PDB file of C-alpha atoms in Angstrom:
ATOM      1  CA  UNK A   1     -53.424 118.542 106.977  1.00  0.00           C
ATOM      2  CA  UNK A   2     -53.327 116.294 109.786  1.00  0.00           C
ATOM      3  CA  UNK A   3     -55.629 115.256 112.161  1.00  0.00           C
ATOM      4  CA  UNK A   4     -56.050 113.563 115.214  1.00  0.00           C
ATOM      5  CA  UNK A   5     -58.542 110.764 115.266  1.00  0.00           C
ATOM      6  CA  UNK A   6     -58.903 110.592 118.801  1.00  0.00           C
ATOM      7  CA  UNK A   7     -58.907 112.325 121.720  1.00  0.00           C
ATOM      8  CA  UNK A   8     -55.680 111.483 123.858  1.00  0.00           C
ATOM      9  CA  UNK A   9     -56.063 110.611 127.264  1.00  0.00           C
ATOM     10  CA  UNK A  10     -54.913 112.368 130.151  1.00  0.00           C
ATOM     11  CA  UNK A  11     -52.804 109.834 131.701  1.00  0.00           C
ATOM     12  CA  UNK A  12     -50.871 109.788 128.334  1.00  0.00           C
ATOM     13  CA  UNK A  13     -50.522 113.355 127.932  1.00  0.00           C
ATOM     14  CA  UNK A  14     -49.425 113.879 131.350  1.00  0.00           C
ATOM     15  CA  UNK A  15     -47.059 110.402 131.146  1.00  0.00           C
ATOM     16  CA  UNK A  16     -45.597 112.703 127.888  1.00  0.00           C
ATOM     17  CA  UNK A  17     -45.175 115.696 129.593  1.00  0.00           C
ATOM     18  CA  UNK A  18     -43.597 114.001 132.508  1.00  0.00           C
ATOM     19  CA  UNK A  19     -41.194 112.313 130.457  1.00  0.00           C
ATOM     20  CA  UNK A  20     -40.437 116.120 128.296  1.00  0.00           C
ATOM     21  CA  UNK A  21     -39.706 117.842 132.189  1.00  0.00           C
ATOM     22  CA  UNK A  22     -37.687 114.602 133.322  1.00  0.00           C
ATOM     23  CA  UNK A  23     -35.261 115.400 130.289  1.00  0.00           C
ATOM     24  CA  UNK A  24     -35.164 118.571 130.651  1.00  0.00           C
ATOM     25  CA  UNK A  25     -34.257 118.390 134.206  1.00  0.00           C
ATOM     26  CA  UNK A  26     -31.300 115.362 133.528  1.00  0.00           C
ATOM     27  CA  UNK A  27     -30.306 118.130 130.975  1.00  0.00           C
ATOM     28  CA  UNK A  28     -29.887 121.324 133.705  1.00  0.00           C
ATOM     29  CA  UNK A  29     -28.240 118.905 135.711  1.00  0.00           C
ATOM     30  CA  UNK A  30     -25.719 118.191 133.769  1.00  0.00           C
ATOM     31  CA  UNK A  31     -25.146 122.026 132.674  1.00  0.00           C
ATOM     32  CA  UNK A  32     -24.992 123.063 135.877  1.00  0.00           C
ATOM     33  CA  UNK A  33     -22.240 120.351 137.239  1.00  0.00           C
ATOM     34  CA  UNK A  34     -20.347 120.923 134.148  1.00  0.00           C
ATOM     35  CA  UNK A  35     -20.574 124.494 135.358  1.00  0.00           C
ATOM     36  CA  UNK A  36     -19.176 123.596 138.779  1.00  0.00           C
ATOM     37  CA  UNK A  37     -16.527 121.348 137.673  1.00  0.00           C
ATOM     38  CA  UNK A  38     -15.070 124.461 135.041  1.00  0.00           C
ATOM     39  CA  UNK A  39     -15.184 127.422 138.269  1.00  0.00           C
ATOM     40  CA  UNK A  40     -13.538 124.461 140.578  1.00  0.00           C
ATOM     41  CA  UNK A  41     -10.877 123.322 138.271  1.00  0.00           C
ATOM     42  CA  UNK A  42     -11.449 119.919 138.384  1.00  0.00           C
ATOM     43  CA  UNK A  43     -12.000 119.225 135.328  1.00  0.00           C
ATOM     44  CA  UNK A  44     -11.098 115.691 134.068  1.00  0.00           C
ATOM     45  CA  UNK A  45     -13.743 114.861 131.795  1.00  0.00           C
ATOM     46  CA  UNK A  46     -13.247 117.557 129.273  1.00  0.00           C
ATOM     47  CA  UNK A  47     -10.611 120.391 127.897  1.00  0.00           C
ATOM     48  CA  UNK A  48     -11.504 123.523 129.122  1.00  0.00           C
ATOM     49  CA  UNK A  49      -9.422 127.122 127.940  1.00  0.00           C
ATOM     50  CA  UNK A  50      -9.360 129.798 129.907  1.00  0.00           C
ATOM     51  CA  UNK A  51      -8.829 132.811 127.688  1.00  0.00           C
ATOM     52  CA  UNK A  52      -8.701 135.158 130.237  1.00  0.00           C
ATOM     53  CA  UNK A  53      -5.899 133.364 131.637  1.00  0.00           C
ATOM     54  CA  UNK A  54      -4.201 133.385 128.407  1.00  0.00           C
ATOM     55  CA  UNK A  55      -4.178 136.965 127.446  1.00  0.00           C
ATOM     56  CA  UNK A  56      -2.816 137.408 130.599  1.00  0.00           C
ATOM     57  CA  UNK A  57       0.332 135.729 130.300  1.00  0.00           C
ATOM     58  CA  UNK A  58       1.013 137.010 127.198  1.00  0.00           C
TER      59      UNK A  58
END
């Protein structure tokens, strides 16, 4: 099995997890204007199909 042979220090562990939240936060970001741009209906970037709408009109 795999061991460390050092202790890491805690600039770099905290530089990593800094790094892991930053991506995750780019990444909610993104969800949540996605999100915004579907309820708005401006979407230009993507094709979105409302289903709703669909079985409606049928």
């Amino acid at each position: 099995m795999a061991v460390p042979k050092k202790r890491t220090s805690k600039a770099k562990s905290r530089s990593r997890k800094a790094n892991w939240k930053k991506k995750a936060q780019y990444a909610s970001q993104k969800a949540v204007s996605l999100g915004k741009s579907v309820l708005s209906g401006k979407n230009t970037s993507f094709v979105y199909i409302n289903v709703l709408e669909q079985e409606t009109n049928t």
